PDB file of C-alpha atoms in Angstrom:
ATOM      1  CA  UNK V 111     -26.971  74.851  87.003  1.00  0.00           C
ATOM      2  CA  UNK V 112     -28.425  77.608  87.974  1.00  0.00           C
ATOM      3  CA  UNK V 113     -31.014  79.915  86.213  1.00  0.00           C
ATOM      4  CA  UNK V 114     -28.777  82.478  86.912  1.00  0.00           C
ATOM      5  CA  UNK V 115     -26.825  80.818  84.189  1.00  0.00           C
ATOM      6  CA  UNK V 116     -29.498  80.420  81.486  1.00  0.00           C
ATOM      7  CA  UNK V 117     -29.557  84.336  80.366  1.00  0.00           C
ATOM      8  CA  UNK V 118     -32.177  86.630  80.361  1.00  0.00           C
ATOM      9  CA  UNK V 119     -35.525  85.338  80.384  1.00  0.00           C
ATOM     10  CA  UNK V 120     -37.972  85.325  77.932  1.00  0.00           C
ATOM     11  CA  UNK V 121     -41.347  86.761  79.217  1.00  0.00           C
ATOM     12  CA  UNK V 122     -45.024  86.242  77.160  1.00  0.00           C
ATOM     13  CA  UNK V 123     -48.684  87.122  78.421  1.00  0.00           C
ATOM     14  CA  UNK V 124     -51.623  86.275  77.628  1.00  0.00           C
ATOM     15  CA  UNK V 125     -53.910  88.942  77.594  1.00  0.00           C
ATOM     16  CA  UNK V 126     -57.808  89.050  76.326  1.00  0.00           C
ATOM     17  CA  UNK V 127     -58.838  92.597  77.861  1.00  0.00           C
ATOM     18  CA  UNK V 128     -56.083  94.833  76.273  1.00  0.00           C
ATOM     19  CA  UNK V 129     -56.033  98.489  75.621  1.00  0.00           C
ATOM     20  CA  UNK V 130     -54.832  99.892  72.813  1.00  0.00           C
ATOM     21  CA  UNK V 131     -51.925 100.344  74.706  1.00  0.00           C
ATOM     22  CA  UNK V 132     -50.805  97.110  75.505  1.00  0.00           C
ATOM     23  CA  UNK V 133     -52.016  96.240  71.974  1.00  0.00           C
ATOM     24  CA  UNK V 134     -49.408  98.763  71.002  1.00  0.00           C
ATOM     25  CA  UNK V 135     -46.306  96.301  71.949  1.00  0.00           C
ATOM     26  CA  UNK V 136     -46.948  93.881  69.593  1.00  0.00           C
ATOM     27  CA  UNK V 137     -43.555  92.975  67.614  1.00  0.00           C
ATOM     28  CA  UNK V 138     -42.057  96.029  65.511  1.00  0.00           C
ATOM     29  CA  UNK V 139     -42.303  94.666  62.411  1.00  0.00           C
ATOM     30  CA  UNK V 140     -46.070  93.962  62.661  1.00  0.00           C
ATOM     31  CA  UNK V 141     -46.897  97.989  63.479  1.00  0.00           C
ATOM     32  CA  UNK V 142     -46.302  99.390  60.168  1.00  0.00           C
ATOM     33  CA  UNK V 143     -48.640  96.542  58.346  1.00  0.00           C
ATOM     34  CA  UNK V 144     -52.295  95.241  58.364  1.00  0.00           C
ATOM     35  CA  UNK V 145     -53.181  92.266  59.416  1.00  0.00           C
ATOM     36  CA  UNK V 146     -54.293  89.579  57.318  1.00  0.00           C
ATOM     37  CA  UNK V 147     -57.795  87.450  57.941  1.00  0.00           C
ATOM     38  CA  UNK V 148     -57.223  83.939  56.990  1.00  0.00           C
ATOM     39  CA  UNK V 149     -59.047  81.244  57.384  1.00  0.00           C
ATOM     40  CA  UNK V 150     -58.310  78.551  59.440  1.00  0.00           C
ATOM     41  CA  UNK V 151     -57.977  76.038  56.718  1.00  0.00           C
ATOM     42  CA  UNK V 152     -56.747  78.518  54.411  1.00  0.00           C
ATOM     43  CA  UNK V 153     -52.900  79.182  53.902  1.00  0.00           C
ATOM     44  CA  UNK V 154     -51.285  82.871  54.030  1.00  0.00           C
ATOM     45  CA  UNK V 155     -49.168  84.011  51.214  1.00  0.00           C
ATOM     46  CA  UNK V 156     -45.103  82.736  51.540  1.00  0.00           C
ATOM     47  CA  UNK V 157     -44.411  86.208  52.148  1.00  0.00           C
ATOM     48  CA  UNK V 158     -46.795  86.973  55.681  1.00  0.00           C
ATOM     49  CA  UNK V 159     -45.586  83.669  56.743  1.00  0.00           C
ATOM     50  CA  UNK V 160     -42.435  84.864  56.837  1.00  0.00           C
ATOM     51  CA  UNK V 161     -43.429  88.439  58.693  1.00  0.00           C
ATOM     52  CA  UNK V 162     -45.425  86.344  60.930  1.00  0.00           C
ATOM     53  CA  UNK V 163     -42.378  84.023  61.803  1.00  0.00           C
ATOM     54  CA  UNK V 164     -40.069  87.013  62.183  1.00  0.00           C
ATOM     55  CA  UNK V 165     -42.565  88.353  64.311  1.00  0.00           C
ATOM     56  CA  UNK V 166     -43.111  85.605  66.897  1.00  0.00           C
ATOM     57  CA  UNK V 167     -40.184  83.878  66.540  1.00  0.00           C
ATOM     58  CA  UNK V 168     -37.199  86.393  66.621  1.00  0.00           C
ATOM     59  CA  UNK V 169     -38.924  88.900  69.085  1.00  0.00           C
ATOM     60  CA  UNK V 170     -39.158  88.784  72.946  1.00  0.00           C
ATOM     61  CA  UNK V 171     -42.305  90.630  74.214  1.00  0.00           C
ATOM     62  CA  UNK V 172     -40.481  92.176  77.223  1.00  0.00           C
ATOM     63  CA  UNK V 173     -37.509  93.665  77.550  1.00  0.00           C
ATOM     64  CA  UNK V 174     -35.002  96.242  76.409  1.00  0.00           C
ATOM     65  CA  UNK V 175     -33.711  93.464  73.972  1.00  0.00           C
ATOM     66  CA  UNK V 176     -36.929  92.600  72.471  1.00  0.00           C
ATOM     67  CA  UNK V 177     -35.536  92.079  68.954  1.00  0.00           C
ATOM     68  CA  UNK V 178     -33.530  88.464  69.197  1.00  0.00           C
ATOM     69  CA  UNK V 179     -30.334  88.089  67.767  1.00  0.00           C
ATOM     70  CA  UNK V 180     -30.963  83.791  67.104  1.00  0.00           C
ATOM     71  CA  UNK V 181     -32.409  81.477  66.861  1.00  0.00           C
ATOM     72  CA  UNK V 182     -34.248  79.802  70.905  1.00  0.00           C
ATOM     73  CA  UNK V 183     -35.207  76.512  70.512  1.00  0.00           C
ATOM     74  CA  UNK V 184     -35.695  73.041  72.706  1.00  0.00           C
ATOM     75  CA  UNK V 185     -33.525  69.961  71.190  1.00  0.00           C
ATOM     76  CA  UNK V 186     -34.043  67.575  73.837  1.00  0.00           C
ATOM     77  CA  UNK V 187     -37.340  65.858  74.888  1.00  0.00           C
ATOM     78  CA  UNK V 188     -38.893  67.930  77.288  1.00  0.00           C
ATOM     79  CA  UNK V 189     -40.807  66.722  80.898  1.00  0.00           C
ATOM     80  CA  UNK V 190     -43.373  68.388  82.009  1.00  0.00           C
ATOM     81  CA  UNK V 191     -44.778  68.595  85.476  1.00  0.00           C
ATOM     82  CA  UNK V 192     -47.217  69.845  87.387  1.00  0.00           C
ATOM     83  CA  UNK V 193     -47.382  71.909  90.603  1.00  0.00           C
ATOM     84  CA  UNK V 194     -48.761  69.987  93.925  1.00  0.00           C
ATOM     85  CA  UNK V 195     -52.530  69.941  94.020  1.00  0.00           C
ATOM     86  CA  UNK V 196     -53.334  70.597  90.289  1.00  0.00           C
ATOM     87  CA  UNK V 197     -56.744  69.343  89.235  1.00  0.00           C
ATOM     88  CA  UNK V 198     -56.882  66.612  86.596  1.00  0.00           C
ATOM     89  CA  UNK V 199     -59.075  68.862  84.184  1.00  0.00           C
ATOM     90  CA  UNK V 200     -56.135  71.121  83.823  1.00  0.00           C
ATOM     91  CA  UNK V 201     -53.412  68.406  83.268  1.00  0.00           C
ATOM     92  CA  UNK V 202     -55.911  67.166  80.720  1.00  0.00           C
ATOM     93  CA  UNK V 203     -55.836  70.494  78.853  1.00  0.00           C
ATOM     94  CA  UNK V 204     -52.140  70.207  78.659  1.00  0.00           C
ATOM     95  CA  UNK V 205     -51.678  66.302  77.438  1.00  0.00           C
ATOM     96  CA  UNK V 206     -54.574  67.377  74.711  1.00  0.00           C
ATOM     97  CA  UNK V 207     -52.042  69.886  72.994  1.00  0.00           C
ATOM     98  CA  UNK V 208     -48.762  68.053  73.822  1.00  0.00           C
ATOM     99  CA  UNK V 209     -49.522  65.388  71.022  1.00  0.00           C
ATOM    100  CA  UNK V 210     -50.263  67.604  68.361  1.00  0.00           C
ATOM    101  CA  UNK V 211     -47.018  69.951  69.577  1.00  0.00           C
ATOM    102  CA  UNK V 212     -44.700  67.207  69.370  1.00  0.00           C
ATOM    103  CA  UNK V 213     -45.645  66.003  65.697  1.00  0.00           C
ATOM    104  CA  UNK V 214     -44.954  69.394  64.371  1.00  0.00           C
ATOM    105  CA  UNK V 215     -41.667  70.070  66.299  1.00  0.00           C
ATOM    106  CA  UNK V 216     -40.049  66.600  66.379  1.00  0.00           C
ATOM    107  CA  UNK V 217     -39.667  66.984  70.055  1.00  0.00           C
ATOM    108  CA  UNK V 218     -40.777  64.433  72.459  1.00  0.00           C
ATOM    109  CA  UNK V 219     -43.116  65.225  75.670  1.00  0.00           C
ATOM    110  CA  UNK V 220     -43.042  63.436  78.508  1.00  0.00           C
ATOM    111  CA  UNK V 221     -46.041  63.869  81.085  1.00  0.00           C
ATOM    112  CA  UNK V 222     -45.040  63.382  84.444  1.00  0.00           C
ATOM    113  CA  UNK V 223     -47.393  62.322  86.949  1.00  0.00           C
ATOM    114  CA  UNK V 224     -46.558  63.850  90.318  1.00  0.00           C
ATOM    115  CA  UNK V 225     -44.265  66.999  90.644  1.00  0.00           C
ATOM    116  CA  UNK V 226     -40.428  66.477  89.488  1.00  0.00           C
ATOM    117  CA  UNK V 227     -37.569  69.273  90.333  1.00  0.00           C
ATOM    118  CA  UNK V 228     -35.555  67.599  87.137  1.00  0.00           C
ATOM    119  CA  UNK V 229     -38.680  68.529  84.805  1.00  0.00           C
ATOM    120  CA  UNK V 230     -38.065  70.764  82.163  1.00  0.00           C
ATOM    121  CA  UNK V 231     -41.074  72.700  81.775  1.00  0.00           C
ATOM    122  CA  UNK V 232     -43.773  73.378  85.132  1.00  0.00           C
ATOM    123  CA  UNK V 233     -47.306  74.376  84.612  1.00  0.00           C
ATOM    124  CA  UNK V 234     -48.703  76.270  87.801  1.00  0.00           C
ATOM    125  CA  UNK V 235     -52.459  76.900  87.932  1.00  0.00           C
ATOM    126  CA  UNK V 236     -52.932  79.713  90.841  1.00  0.00           C
ATOM    127  CA  UNK V 237     -55.998  81.935  92.045  1.00  0.00           C
ATOM    128  CA  UNK V 238     -55.845  85.186  89.798  1.00  0.00           C
ATOM    129  CA  UNK V 239     -55.154  86.796  93.386  1.00  0.00           C
ATOM    130  CA  UNK V 240     -52.433  84.779  93.498  1.00  0.00           C
ATOM    131  CA  UNK V 241     -50.547  85.424  90.690  1.00  0.00           C
ATOM    132  CA  UNK V 242     -48.277  87.906  91.215  1.00  0.00           C
ATOM    133  CA  UNK V 243     -46.796  85.941  94.364  1.00  0.00           C
ATOM    134  CA  UNK V 244     -45.945  82.914  91.986  1.00  0.00           C
ATOM    135  CA  UNK V 245     -44.357  85.241  89.179  1.00  0.00           C
ATOM    136  CA  UNK V 246     -42.015  86.764  92.120  1.00  0.00           C
ATOM    137  CA  UNK V 247     -40.327  83.612  92.640  1.00  0.00           C
ATOM    138  CA  UNK V 248     -39.115  84.076  88.770  1.00  0.00           C
ATOM    139  CA  UNK V 249     -39.318  87.824  88.276  1.00  0.00           C
ATOM    140  CA  UNK V 250     -37.690  90.053  91.150  1.00  0.00           C
ATOM    141  CA  UNK V 251     -37.829  93.937  89.337  1.00  0.00           C
ATOM    142  CA  UNK V 252     -40.853  94.786  91.055  1.00  0.00           C
ATOM    143  CA  UNK V 253     -41.863  97.343  87.793  1.00  0.00           C
ATOM    144  CA  UNK V 254     -41.793  94.032  85.414  1.00  0.00           C
ATOM    145  CA  UNK V 255     -43.959  92.320  87.820  1.00  0.00           C
ATOM    146  CA  UNK V 256     -46.160  95.323  87.793  1.00  0.00           C
ATOM    147  CA  UNK V 257     -46.145  95.323  84.305  1.00  0.00           C
ATOM    148  CA  UNK V 258     -47.274  91.599  84.247  1.00  0.00           C
ATOM    149  CA  UNK V 259     -50.140  91.989  86.273  1.00  0.00           C
ATOM    150  CA  UNK V 260     -51.054  95.342  84.588  1.00  0.00           C
ATOM    151  CA  UNK V 261     -50.830  93.448  80.797  1.00  0.00           C
ATOM    152  CA  UNK V 262     -51.925  90.081  81.104  1.00  0.00           C
ATOM    153  CA  UNK V 263     -53.744  86.781  82.571  1.00  0.00           C
ATOM    154  CA  UNK V 264     -51.622  84.103  81.650  1.00  0.00           C
ATOM    155  CA  UNK V 265     -47.779  84.221  81.631  1.00  0.00           C
ATOM    156  CA  UNK V 266     -44.946  82.132  80.226  1.00  0.00           C
ATOM    157  CA  UNK V 267     -40.897  82.165  80.835  1.00  0.00           C
ATOM    158  CA  UNK V 268     -38.246  80.720  79.302  1.00  0.00           C
ATOM    159  CA  UNK V 269     -34.633  80.246  79.901  1.00  0.00           C
ATOM    160  CA  UNK V 270     -31.600  79.778  76.974  1.00  0.00           C
ATOM    161  CA  UNK V 271     -28.315  79.280  76.938  1.00  0.00           C
ATOM    162  CA  UNK V 272     -27.414  82.374  76.154  1.00  0.00           C
ATOM    163  CA  UNK V 273     -24.595  81.158  73.393  1.00  0.00           C
ATOM    164  CA  UNK V 274     -26.355  77.563  72.204  1.00  0.00           C
ATOM    165  CA  UNK V 275     -29.888  79.288  71.924  1.00  0.00           C
ATOM    166  CA  UNK V 276     -31.009  75.849  73.240  1.00  0.00           C
ATOM    167  CA  UNK V 277     -33.984  76.497  75.305  1.00  0.00           C
ATOM    168  CA  UNK V 278     -33.536  74.544  78.922  1.00  0.00           C
ATOM    169  CA  UNK V 279     -36.542  75.241  80.901  1.00  0.00           C
ATOM    170  CA  UNK V 280     -40.004  76.898  80.863  1.00  0.00           C
ATOM    171  CA  UNK V 281     -42.687  77.513  83.108  1.00  0.00           C
ATOM    172  CA  UNK V 282     -46.378  78.594  82.647  1.00  0.00           C
ATOM    173  CA  UNK V 283     -48.568  80.535  85.293  1.00  0.00           C
ATOM    174  CA  UNK V 284     -52.103  80.259  84.684  1.00  0.00           C
ATOM    175  CA  UNK V 285     -54.951  81.355  86.922  1.00  0.00           C
ATOM    176  CA  UNK V 286     -57.538  78.498  86.862  1.00  0.00           C
ATOM    177  CA  UNK V 287     -60.394  80.433  88.018  1.00  0.00           C
ATOM    178  CA  UNK V 288     -61.021  82.344  84.633  1.00  0.00           C
ATOM    179  CA  UNK V 289     -63.843  81.575  82.305  1.00  0.00           C
ATOM    180  CA  UNK V 290     -63.291  78.012  80.591  1.00  0.00           C
ATOM    181  CA  UNK V 291     -62.546  79.395  77.419  1.00  0.00           C
ATOM    182  CA  UNK V 292     -59.834  81.619  78.492  1.00  0.00           C
ATOM    183  CA  UNK V 293     -58.252  79.167  79.789  1.00  0.00           C
ATOM    184  CA  UNK V 294     -58.841  76.931  77.358  1.00  0.00           C
ATOM    185  CA  UNK V 295     -57.021  79.121  75.219  1.00  0.00           C
ATOM    186  CA  UNK V 296     -54.110  80.444  77.664  1.00  0.00           C
ATOM    187  CA  UNK V 297     -52.674  76.697  78.099  1.00  0.00           C
ATOM    188  CA  UNK V 298     -52.721  76.711  74.206  1.00  0.00           C
ATOM    189  CA  UNK V 299     -51.079  80.144  73.628  1.00  0.00           C
ATOM    190  CA  UNK V 300     -48.829  79.476  76.277  1.00  0.00           C
ATOM    191  CA  UNK V 301     -47.884  75.605  75.491  1.00  0.00           C
ATOM    192  CA  UNK V 302     -47.231  76.696  72.204  1.00  0.00           C
ATOM    193  CA  UNK V 303     -45.046  79.685  73.402  1.00  0.00           C
ATOM    194  CA  UNK V 304     -42.502  77.917  75.430  1.00  0.00           C
ATOM    195  CA  UNK V 305     -41.239  76.135  72.102  1.00  0.00           C
ATOM    196  CA  UNK V 306     -39.911  79.515  71.360  1.00  0.00           C
ATOM    197  CA  UNK V 307     -42.185  81.505  69.063  1.00  0.00           C
ATOM    198  CA  UNK V 308     -42.251  83.908  72.148  1.00  0.00           C
ATOM    199  CA  UNK V 309     -44.275  86.935  70.485  1.00  0.00           C
ATOM    200  CA  UNK V 310     -47.371  87.722  69.764  1.00  0.00           C
ATOM    201  CA  UNK V 311     -48.746  89.488  66.408  1.00  0.00           C
ATOM    202  CA  UNK V 312     -51.509  90.806  64.866  1.00  0.00           C
ATOM    203  CA  UNK V 313     -49.837  89.738  61.087  1.00  0.00           C
ATOM    204  CA  UNK V 314     -52.363  86.788  60.601  1.00  0.00           C
ATOM    205  CA  UNK V 315     -56.350  86.300  61.919  1.00  0.00           C
ATOM    206  CA  UNK V 316     -57.363  84.309  63.287  1.00  0.00           C
ATOM    207  CA  UNK V 317     -54.142  83.046  65.123  1.00  0.00           C
ATOM    208  CA  UNK V 318     -52.752  81.908  68.576  1.00  0.00           C
ATOM    209  CA  UNK V 319     -50.143  84.566  68.553  1.00  0.00           C
ATOM    210  CA  UNK V 320     -53.239  87.093  67.702  1.00  0.00           C
ATOM    211  CA  UNK V 321     -53.994  89.357  71.130  1.00  0.00           C
ATOM    212  CA  UNK V 322     -57.577  89.955  69.175  1.00  0.00           C
ATOM    213  CA  UNK V 323     -57.984  85.976  68.786  1.00  0.00           C
ATOM    214  CA  UNK V 324     -59.351  85.430  72.040  1.00  0.00           C
ATOM    215  CA  UNK V 325     -60.989  81.995  72.034  1.00  0.00           C
ATOM    216  CA  UNK V 326     -58.748  79.726  70.303  1.00  0.00           C
ATOM    217  CA  UNK V 327     -58.976  76.404  70.949  1.00  0.00           C
ATOM    218  CA  UNK V 328     -56.548  74.761  68.726  1.00  0.00           C
ATOM    219  CA  UNK V 329     -53.640  75.811  66.411  1.00  0.00           C
ATOM    220  CA  UNK V 330     -55.026  77.677  63.439  1.00  0.00           C
ATOM    221  CA  UNK V 331     -53.166  76.089  59.645  1.00  0.00           C
ATOM    222  CA  UNK V 332     -51.121  78.870  59.585  1.00  0.00           C
ATOM    223  CA  UNK V 333     -50.114  78.320  63.215  1.00  0.00           C
ATOM    224  CA  UNK V 334     -48.878  74.968  62.475  1.00  0.00           C
ATOM    225  CA  UNK V 335     -46.682  76.323  59.533  1.00  0.00           C
ATOM    226  CA  UNK V 336     -44.992  78.727  61.813  1.00  0.00           C
ATOM    227  CA  UNK V 337     -44.505  76.619  64.622  1.00  0.00           C
ATOM    228  CA  UNK V 338     -43.137  73.797  62.066  1.00  0.00           C
ATOM    229  CA  UNK V 339     -41.002  75.995  60.376  1.00  0.00           C
ATOM    230  CA  UNK V 340     -39.140  76.816  63.733  1.00  0.00           C
ATOM    231  CA  UNK V 341     -38.497  72.856  63.876  1.00  0.00           C
ATOM    232  CA  UNK V 342     -37.443  72.525  60.579  1.00  0.00           C
ATOM    233  CA  UNK V 343     -33.600  70.471  61.058  1.00  0.00           C
ATOM    234  CA  UNK V 344     -32.583  73.038  59.079  1.00  0.00           C
ATOM    235  CA  UNK V 345     -32.828  76.376  61.429  1.00  0.00           C
ATOM    236  CA  UNK V 346     -30.974  75.934  64.669  1.00  0.00           C
ATOM    237  CA  UNK V 347     -31.046  77.054  67.649  1.00  0.00           C
ATOM    238  CA  UNK V 348     -28.217  80.008  68.269  1.00  0.00           C
ATOM    239  CA  UNK V 349     -28.567  80.523  64.185  1.00  0.00           C
ATOM    240  CA  UNK V 350     -28.351  84.020  63.717  1.00  0.00           C
ATOM    241  CA  UNK V 351     -31.196  86.340  62.663  1.00  0.00           C
ATOM    242  CA  UNK V 352     -30.759  86.873  59.412  1.00  0.00           C
ATOM    243  CA  UNK V 353     -29.394  83.408  58.336  1.00  0.00           C
ATOM    244  CA  UNK V 354     -32.410  82.193  60.229  1.00  0.00           C
ATOM    245  CA  UNK V 355     -35.037  84.758  58.216  1.00  0.00           C
ATOM    246  CA  UNK V 356     -33.398  83.645  54.652  1.00  0.00           C
ATOM    247  CA  UNK V 357     -33.595  79.614  56.089  1.00  0.00           C
ATOM    248  CA  UNK V 358     -37.531  80.275  57.061  1.00  0.00           C
ATOM    249  CA  UNK V 359     -38.617  81.581  53.486  1.00  0.00           C
ATOM    250  CA  UNK V 360     -36.772  78.737  51.768  1.00  0.00           C
ATOM    251  CA  UNK V 361     -38.493  75.998  54.337  1.00  0.00           C
ATOM    252  CA  UNK V 362     -42.360  77.855  54.516  1.00  0.00           C
ATOM    253  CA  UNK V 363     -41.927  77.735  50.424  1.00  0.00           C
ATOM    254  CA  UNK V 364     -41.692  74.252  50.601  1.00  0.00           C
ATOM    255  CA  UNK V 365     -44.412  73.389  53.386  1.00  0.00           C
ATOM    256  CA  UNK V 366     -46.871  75.618  51.887  1.00  0.00           C
ATOM    257  CA  UNK V 367     -46.128  73.657  48.638  1.00  0.00           C
ATOM    258  CA  UNK V 368     -46.551  70.368  50.495  1.00  0.00           C
ATOM    259  CA  UNK V 369     -49.853  71.166  52.312  1.00  0.00           C
ATOM    260  CA  UNK V 370     -50.858  72.104  48.971  1.00  0.00           C
ATOM    261  CA  UNK V 371     -50.398  68.950  47.702  1.00  0.00           C
ATOM    262  CA  UNK V 372     -50.668  66.691  50.727  1.00  0.00           C
ATOM    263  CA  UNK V 373     -52.598  68.649  53.252  1.00  0.00           C
ATOM    264  CA  UNK V 374     -52.419  69.116  56.770  1.00  0.00           C
ATOM    265  CA  UNK V 375     -50.507  65.712  57.465  1.00  0.00           C
ATOM    266  CA  UNK V 376     -47.208  67.375  55.756  1.00  0.00           C
ATOM    267  CA  UNK V 377     -46.535  69.225  58.607  1.00  0.00           C
ATOM    268  CA  UNK V 378     -45.932  66.453  60.721  1.00  0.00           C
ATOM    269  CA  UNK V 379     -42.658  64.980  61.945  1.00  0.00           C
ATOM    270  CA  UNK V 380     -43.967  62.291  63.921  1.00  0.00           C
TER     271      UNK V 380
END
């Protein structure tokens, strides 16, 4: 299937030097709410978690259709490949995040040794000076390219079936010549967002989805609840926005109770 048949690609960016204008691009639902500071080992309120779910899973970061009408998520195992020449340490950064994401989502991840065209997700680690040329392979609109180059350091793109909402392919483009802490943060955020949590949000801090938090190397407890909620079997790809939000509230309420009773292990599906 050609990518033209997959529907509109979703773009996301990871930016560590945001101006006030760019911060204003956070999800519409977050614009009128104050951020909530929550320790990494503490759970936010159910209401705030539902708002966070809406902000990151039902909004995209770019384009006129930022307010998504339905859920997008993977349903099949993900085969992860790397561009030829990717350094071992960059492969290891991706591998280090894959196990936790697989356990949260119940989506099997296969890390491929050599580049394969059949891979569902590809990681590319060019030089910063090569970013525009690499992104131009996926985005032809000059204005969008200009925006991506101005607003962010790292970019993730997904393609989904416009009818079913199933995610089909993804690519993450991360410059390898940035500070190590930023590089690790990029890998974590972009890999996580490739799962269908498309947008950034300032509703909860710290969080991998918050642009002000620049050196997150692991998902916080609240981040894990959001990802796990999206991959609950009761929330299906293509589920309409209102129905998904209603179900998310039920799922989040249950997960919060389980985590409080059993600990973080209650979030893992594998």
